[in-house]
PDB file of C-alpha atoms in Angstrom:
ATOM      1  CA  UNK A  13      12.913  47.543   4.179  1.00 32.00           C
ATOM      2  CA  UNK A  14      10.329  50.062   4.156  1.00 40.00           C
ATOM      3  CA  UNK A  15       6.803  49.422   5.675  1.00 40.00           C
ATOM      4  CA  UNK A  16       4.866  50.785   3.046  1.00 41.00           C
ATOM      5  CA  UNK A  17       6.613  51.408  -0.309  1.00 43.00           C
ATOM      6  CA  UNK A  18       5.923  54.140  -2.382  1.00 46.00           C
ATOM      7  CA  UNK A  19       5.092  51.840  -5.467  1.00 44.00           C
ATOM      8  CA  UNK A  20       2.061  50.776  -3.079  1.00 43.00           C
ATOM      9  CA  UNK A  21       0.296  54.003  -3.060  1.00 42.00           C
ATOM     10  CA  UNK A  22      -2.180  55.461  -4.897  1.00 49.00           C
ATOM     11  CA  UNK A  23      -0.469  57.468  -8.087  1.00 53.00           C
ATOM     12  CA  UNK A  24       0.049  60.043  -7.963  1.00 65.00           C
ATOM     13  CA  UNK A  25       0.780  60.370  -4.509  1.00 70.00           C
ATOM     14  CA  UNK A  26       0.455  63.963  -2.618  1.00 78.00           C
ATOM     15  CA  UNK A  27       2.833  65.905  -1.090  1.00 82.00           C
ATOM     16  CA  UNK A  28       1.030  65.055   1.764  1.00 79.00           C
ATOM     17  CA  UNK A  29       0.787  61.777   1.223  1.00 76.00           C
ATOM     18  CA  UNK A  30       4.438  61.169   0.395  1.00 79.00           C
ATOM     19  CA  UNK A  31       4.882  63.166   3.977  1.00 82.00           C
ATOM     20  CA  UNK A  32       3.025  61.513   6.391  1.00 76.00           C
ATOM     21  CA  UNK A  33       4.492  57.573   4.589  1.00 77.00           C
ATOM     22  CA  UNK A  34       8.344  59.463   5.456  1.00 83.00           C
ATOM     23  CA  UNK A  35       6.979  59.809   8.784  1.00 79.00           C
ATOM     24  CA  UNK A  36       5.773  56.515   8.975  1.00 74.00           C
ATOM     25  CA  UNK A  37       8.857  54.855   7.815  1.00 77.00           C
ATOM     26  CA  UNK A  38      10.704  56.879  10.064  1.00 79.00           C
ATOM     27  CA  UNK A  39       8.593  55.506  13.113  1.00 71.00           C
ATOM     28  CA  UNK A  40       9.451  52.198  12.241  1.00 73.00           C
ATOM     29  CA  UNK A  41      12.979  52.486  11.154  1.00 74.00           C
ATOM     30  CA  UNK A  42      13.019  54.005  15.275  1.00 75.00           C
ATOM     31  CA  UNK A  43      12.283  50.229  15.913  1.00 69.00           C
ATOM     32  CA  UNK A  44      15.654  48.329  15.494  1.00 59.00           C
ATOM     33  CA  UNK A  45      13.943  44.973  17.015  1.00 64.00           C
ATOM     34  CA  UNK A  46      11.123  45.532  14.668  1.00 63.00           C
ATOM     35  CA  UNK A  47       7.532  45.884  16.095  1.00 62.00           C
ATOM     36  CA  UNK A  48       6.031  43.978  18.755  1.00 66.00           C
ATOM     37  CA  UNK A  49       2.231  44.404  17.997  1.00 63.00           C
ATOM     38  CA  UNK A  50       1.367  43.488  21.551  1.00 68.00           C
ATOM     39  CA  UNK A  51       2.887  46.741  22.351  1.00 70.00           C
ATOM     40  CA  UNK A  52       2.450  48.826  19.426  1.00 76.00           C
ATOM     41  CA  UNK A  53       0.727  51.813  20.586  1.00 80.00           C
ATOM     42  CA  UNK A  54      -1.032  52.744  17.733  1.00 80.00           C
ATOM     43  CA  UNK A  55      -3.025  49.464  17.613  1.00 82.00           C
ATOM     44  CA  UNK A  56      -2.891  49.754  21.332  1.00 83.00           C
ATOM     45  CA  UNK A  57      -5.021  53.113  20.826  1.00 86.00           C
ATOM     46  CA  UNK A  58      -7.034  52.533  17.600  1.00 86.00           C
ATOM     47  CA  UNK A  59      -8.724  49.275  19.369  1.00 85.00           C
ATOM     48  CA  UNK A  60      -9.904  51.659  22.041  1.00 84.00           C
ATOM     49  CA  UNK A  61     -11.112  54.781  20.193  1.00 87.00           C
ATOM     50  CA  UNK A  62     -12.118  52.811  17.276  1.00 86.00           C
ATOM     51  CA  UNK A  63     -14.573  50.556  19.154  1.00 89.00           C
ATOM     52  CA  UNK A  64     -18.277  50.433  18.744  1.00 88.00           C
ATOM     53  CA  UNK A  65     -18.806  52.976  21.476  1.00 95.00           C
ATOM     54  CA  UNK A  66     -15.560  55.281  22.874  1.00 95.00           C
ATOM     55  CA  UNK A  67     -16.210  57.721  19.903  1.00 93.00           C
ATOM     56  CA  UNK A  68     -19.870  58.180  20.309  1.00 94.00           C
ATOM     57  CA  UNK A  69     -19.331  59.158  23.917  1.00 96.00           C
ATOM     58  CA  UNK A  70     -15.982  61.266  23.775  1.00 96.00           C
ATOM     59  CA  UNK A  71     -17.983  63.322  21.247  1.00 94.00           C
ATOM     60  CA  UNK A  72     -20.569  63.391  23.614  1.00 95.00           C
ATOM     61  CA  UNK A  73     -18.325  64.802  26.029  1.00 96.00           C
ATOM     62  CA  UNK A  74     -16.584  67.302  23.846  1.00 95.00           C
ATOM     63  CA  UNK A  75     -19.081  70.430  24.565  1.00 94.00           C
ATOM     64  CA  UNK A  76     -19.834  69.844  28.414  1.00 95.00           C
ATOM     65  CA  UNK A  77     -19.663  67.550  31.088  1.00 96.00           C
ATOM     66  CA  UNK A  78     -22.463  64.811  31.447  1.00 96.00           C
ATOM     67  CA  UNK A  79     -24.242  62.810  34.051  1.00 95.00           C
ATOM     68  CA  UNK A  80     -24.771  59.110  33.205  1.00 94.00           C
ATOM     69  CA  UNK A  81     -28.336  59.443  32.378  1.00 93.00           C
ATOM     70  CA  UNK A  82     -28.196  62.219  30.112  1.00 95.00           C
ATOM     71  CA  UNK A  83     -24.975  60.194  28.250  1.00 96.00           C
ATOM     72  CA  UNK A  84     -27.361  57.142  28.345  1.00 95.00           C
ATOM     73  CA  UNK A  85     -30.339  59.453  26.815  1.00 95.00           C
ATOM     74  CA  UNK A  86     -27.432  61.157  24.201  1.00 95.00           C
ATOM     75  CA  UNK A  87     -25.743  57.584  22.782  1.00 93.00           C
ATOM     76  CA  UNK A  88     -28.578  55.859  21.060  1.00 87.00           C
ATOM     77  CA  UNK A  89     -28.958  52.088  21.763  1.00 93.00           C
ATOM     78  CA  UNK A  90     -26.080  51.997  24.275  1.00 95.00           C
ATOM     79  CA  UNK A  91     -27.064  49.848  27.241  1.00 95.00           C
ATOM     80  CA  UNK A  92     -26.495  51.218  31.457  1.00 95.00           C
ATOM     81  CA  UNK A  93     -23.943  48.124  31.253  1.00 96.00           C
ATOM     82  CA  UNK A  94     -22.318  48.798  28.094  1.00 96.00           C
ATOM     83  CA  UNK A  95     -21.938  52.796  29.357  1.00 97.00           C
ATOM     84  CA  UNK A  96     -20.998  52.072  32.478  1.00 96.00           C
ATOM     85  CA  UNK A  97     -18.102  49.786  31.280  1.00 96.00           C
ATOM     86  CA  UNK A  98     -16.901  52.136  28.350  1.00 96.00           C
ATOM     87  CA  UNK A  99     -16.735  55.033  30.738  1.00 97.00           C
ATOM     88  CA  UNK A 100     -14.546  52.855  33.449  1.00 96.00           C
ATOM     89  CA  UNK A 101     -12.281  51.804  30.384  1.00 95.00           C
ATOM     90  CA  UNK A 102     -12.189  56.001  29.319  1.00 96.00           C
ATOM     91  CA  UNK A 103     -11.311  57.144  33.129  1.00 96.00           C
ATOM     92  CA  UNK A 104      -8.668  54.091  33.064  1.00 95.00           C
ATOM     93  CA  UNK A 105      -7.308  55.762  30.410  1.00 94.00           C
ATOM     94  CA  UNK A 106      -7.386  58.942  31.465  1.00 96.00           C
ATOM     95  CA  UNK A 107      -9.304  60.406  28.534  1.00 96.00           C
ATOM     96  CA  UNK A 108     -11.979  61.400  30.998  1.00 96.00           C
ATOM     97  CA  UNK A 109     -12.628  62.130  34.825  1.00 97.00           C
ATOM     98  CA  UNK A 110     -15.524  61.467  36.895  1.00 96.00           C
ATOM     99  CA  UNK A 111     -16.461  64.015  39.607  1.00 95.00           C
ATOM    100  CA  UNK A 112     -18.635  62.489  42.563  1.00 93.00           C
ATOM    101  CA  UNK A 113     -20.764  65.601  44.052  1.00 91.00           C
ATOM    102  CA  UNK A 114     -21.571  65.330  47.873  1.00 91.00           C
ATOM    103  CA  UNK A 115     -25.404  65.483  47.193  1.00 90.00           C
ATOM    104  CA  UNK A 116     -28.562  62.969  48.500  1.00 90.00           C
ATOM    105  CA  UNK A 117     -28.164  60.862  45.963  1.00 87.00           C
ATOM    106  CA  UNK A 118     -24.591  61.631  45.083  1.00 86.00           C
ATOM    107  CA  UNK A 119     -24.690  63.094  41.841  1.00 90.00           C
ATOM    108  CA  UNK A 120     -21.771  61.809  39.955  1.00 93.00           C
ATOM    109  CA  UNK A 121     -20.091  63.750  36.537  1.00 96.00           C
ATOM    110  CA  UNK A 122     -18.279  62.666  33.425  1.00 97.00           C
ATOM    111  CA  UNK A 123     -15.874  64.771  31.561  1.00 97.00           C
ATOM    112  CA  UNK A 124     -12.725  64.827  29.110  1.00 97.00           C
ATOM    113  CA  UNK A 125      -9.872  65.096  30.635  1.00 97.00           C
ATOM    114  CA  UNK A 126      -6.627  66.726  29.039  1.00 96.00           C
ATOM    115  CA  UNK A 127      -6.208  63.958  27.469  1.00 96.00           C
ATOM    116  CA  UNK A 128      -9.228  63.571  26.149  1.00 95.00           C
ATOM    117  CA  UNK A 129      -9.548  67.094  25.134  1.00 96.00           C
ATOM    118  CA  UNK A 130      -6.518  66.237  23.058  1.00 95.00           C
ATOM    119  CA  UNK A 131      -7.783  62.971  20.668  1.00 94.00           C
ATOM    120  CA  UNK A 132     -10.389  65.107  19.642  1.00 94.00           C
ATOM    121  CA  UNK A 133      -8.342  67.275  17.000  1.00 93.00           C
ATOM    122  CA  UNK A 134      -7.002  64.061  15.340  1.00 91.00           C
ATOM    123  CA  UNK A 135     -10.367  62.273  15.995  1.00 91.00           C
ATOM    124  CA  UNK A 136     -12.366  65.321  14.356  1.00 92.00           C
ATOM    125  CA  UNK A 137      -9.818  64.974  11.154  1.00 91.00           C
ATOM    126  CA  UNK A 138     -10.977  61.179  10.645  1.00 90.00           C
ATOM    127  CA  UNK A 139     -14.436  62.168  11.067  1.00 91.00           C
ATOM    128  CA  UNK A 140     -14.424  64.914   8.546  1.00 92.00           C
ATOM    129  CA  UNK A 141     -12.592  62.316   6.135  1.00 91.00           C
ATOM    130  CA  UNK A 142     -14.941  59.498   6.807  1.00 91.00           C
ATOM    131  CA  UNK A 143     -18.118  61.316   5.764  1.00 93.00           C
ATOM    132  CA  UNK A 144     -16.259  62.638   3.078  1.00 93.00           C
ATOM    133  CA  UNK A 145     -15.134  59.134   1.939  1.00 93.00           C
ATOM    134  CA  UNK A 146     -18.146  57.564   3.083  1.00 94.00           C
ATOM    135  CA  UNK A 147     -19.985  57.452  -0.109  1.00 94.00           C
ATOM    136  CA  UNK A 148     -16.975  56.505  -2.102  1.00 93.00           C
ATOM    137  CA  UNK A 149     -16.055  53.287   0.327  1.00 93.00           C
ATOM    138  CA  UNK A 150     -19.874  52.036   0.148  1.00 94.00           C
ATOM    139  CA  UNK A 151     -19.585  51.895  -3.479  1.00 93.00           C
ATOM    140  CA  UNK A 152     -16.066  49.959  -3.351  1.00 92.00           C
ATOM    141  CA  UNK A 153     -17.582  47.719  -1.069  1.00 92.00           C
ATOM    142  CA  UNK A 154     -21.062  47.247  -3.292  1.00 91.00           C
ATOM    143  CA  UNK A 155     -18.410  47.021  -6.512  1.00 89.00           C
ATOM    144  CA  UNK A 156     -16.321  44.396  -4.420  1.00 88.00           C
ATOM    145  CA  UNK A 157     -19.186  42.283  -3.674  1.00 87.00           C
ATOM    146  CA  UNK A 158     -20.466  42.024  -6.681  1.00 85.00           C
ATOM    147  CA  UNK A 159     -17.401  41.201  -8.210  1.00 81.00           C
ATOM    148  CA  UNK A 160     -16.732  38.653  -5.425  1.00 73.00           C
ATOM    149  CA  UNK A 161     -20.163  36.890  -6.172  1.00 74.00           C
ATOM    150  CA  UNK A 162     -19.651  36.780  -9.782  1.00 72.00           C
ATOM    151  CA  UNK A 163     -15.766  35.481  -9.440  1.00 73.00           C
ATOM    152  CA  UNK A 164     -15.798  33.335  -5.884  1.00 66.00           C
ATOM    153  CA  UNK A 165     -15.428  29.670  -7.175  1.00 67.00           C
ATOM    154  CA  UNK A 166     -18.367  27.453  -5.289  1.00 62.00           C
ATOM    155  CA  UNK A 167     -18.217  26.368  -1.614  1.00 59.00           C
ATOM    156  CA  UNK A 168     -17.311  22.954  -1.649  1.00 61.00           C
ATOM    157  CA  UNK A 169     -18.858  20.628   1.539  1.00 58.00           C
ATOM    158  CA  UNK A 170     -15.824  20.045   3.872  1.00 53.00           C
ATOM    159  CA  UNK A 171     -15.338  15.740   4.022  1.00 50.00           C
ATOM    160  CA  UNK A 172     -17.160  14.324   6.810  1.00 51.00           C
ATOM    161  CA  UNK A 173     -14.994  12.386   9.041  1.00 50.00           C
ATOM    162  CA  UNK A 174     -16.813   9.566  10.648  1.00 48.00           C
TER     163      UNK A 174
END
């Protein structure tokens, strides 16, 4: 049973398109036992990179290495906390590396790793598509709502139990 079937998609579907859902199905068909989602690594990934944060500051990263101040001063609204964890969860990862220089204070570096240096050509691609897109998924979303509003029967009170 395929994961996706073609009579799902968009019509007409691209050659690329068509491509990358072979692929897919191929991935999965890999999977005799059928997919544990606990261990899926794609969802095992996408939480990480997709999360509020882990973009902002891998982009950060991509030109130079960074101390944690000037990351702080770079990611807008990010909290010393919220940094400080996200860049513990990167270097678990090993999508970064932090460099600890023998200075009074020690000075102490972030930058991508290998690793790291590597998400950025597929992360770059869904960039470039989502401000492409951007405009066009607003106005599904403004369209949806509307519709949902007009359509959604009324919330009825839940019985009280006494």
């Amino acid at each position: 049973m395929p994961w996706l079937p073609e009579a799902h998609l968009p019509a007409p579907a691209t050659p690329e398109t068509l491509e990358a859902l072979a692929a897919t199905q191929a991935w999965m068909r890999e999977r005799p036992e059928g997919l544990d989602l606990g261990q899926c690594p794609v969802r095992d990934v996408l939480d990480h990179i997709g999360d509020k944060w882990t973009t902002l500051i891998l982009l950060t990263l991509a030109p130079a290495p960074l101390r944690f101040g000037a990351l702080q001063r770079a990611v807008p609204d990010i909290s010393k906390r919220m940094l400080a964890q996200t860049l513990r969860s990167l270097e678990r990862d090993g999508l970064l590396t932090r460099h600890v220089f023998p200075t009074k204070p020690p000075s102490v570096e972030y930058r991508l790793s290998a690793l790291g240096q590597s998400v950025m050509t597929p992360l770059s691609h869904l960039l470039h598509w989502a401000e492409q897109h951007h405009g066009s998924i607003r106005s599904a979303r403004e369209r949806y709502d509307g519709e949902a509003l007009e359509t959604r029967p009324p919330v009825m009170e839940e019985a009280r139990v006494a």
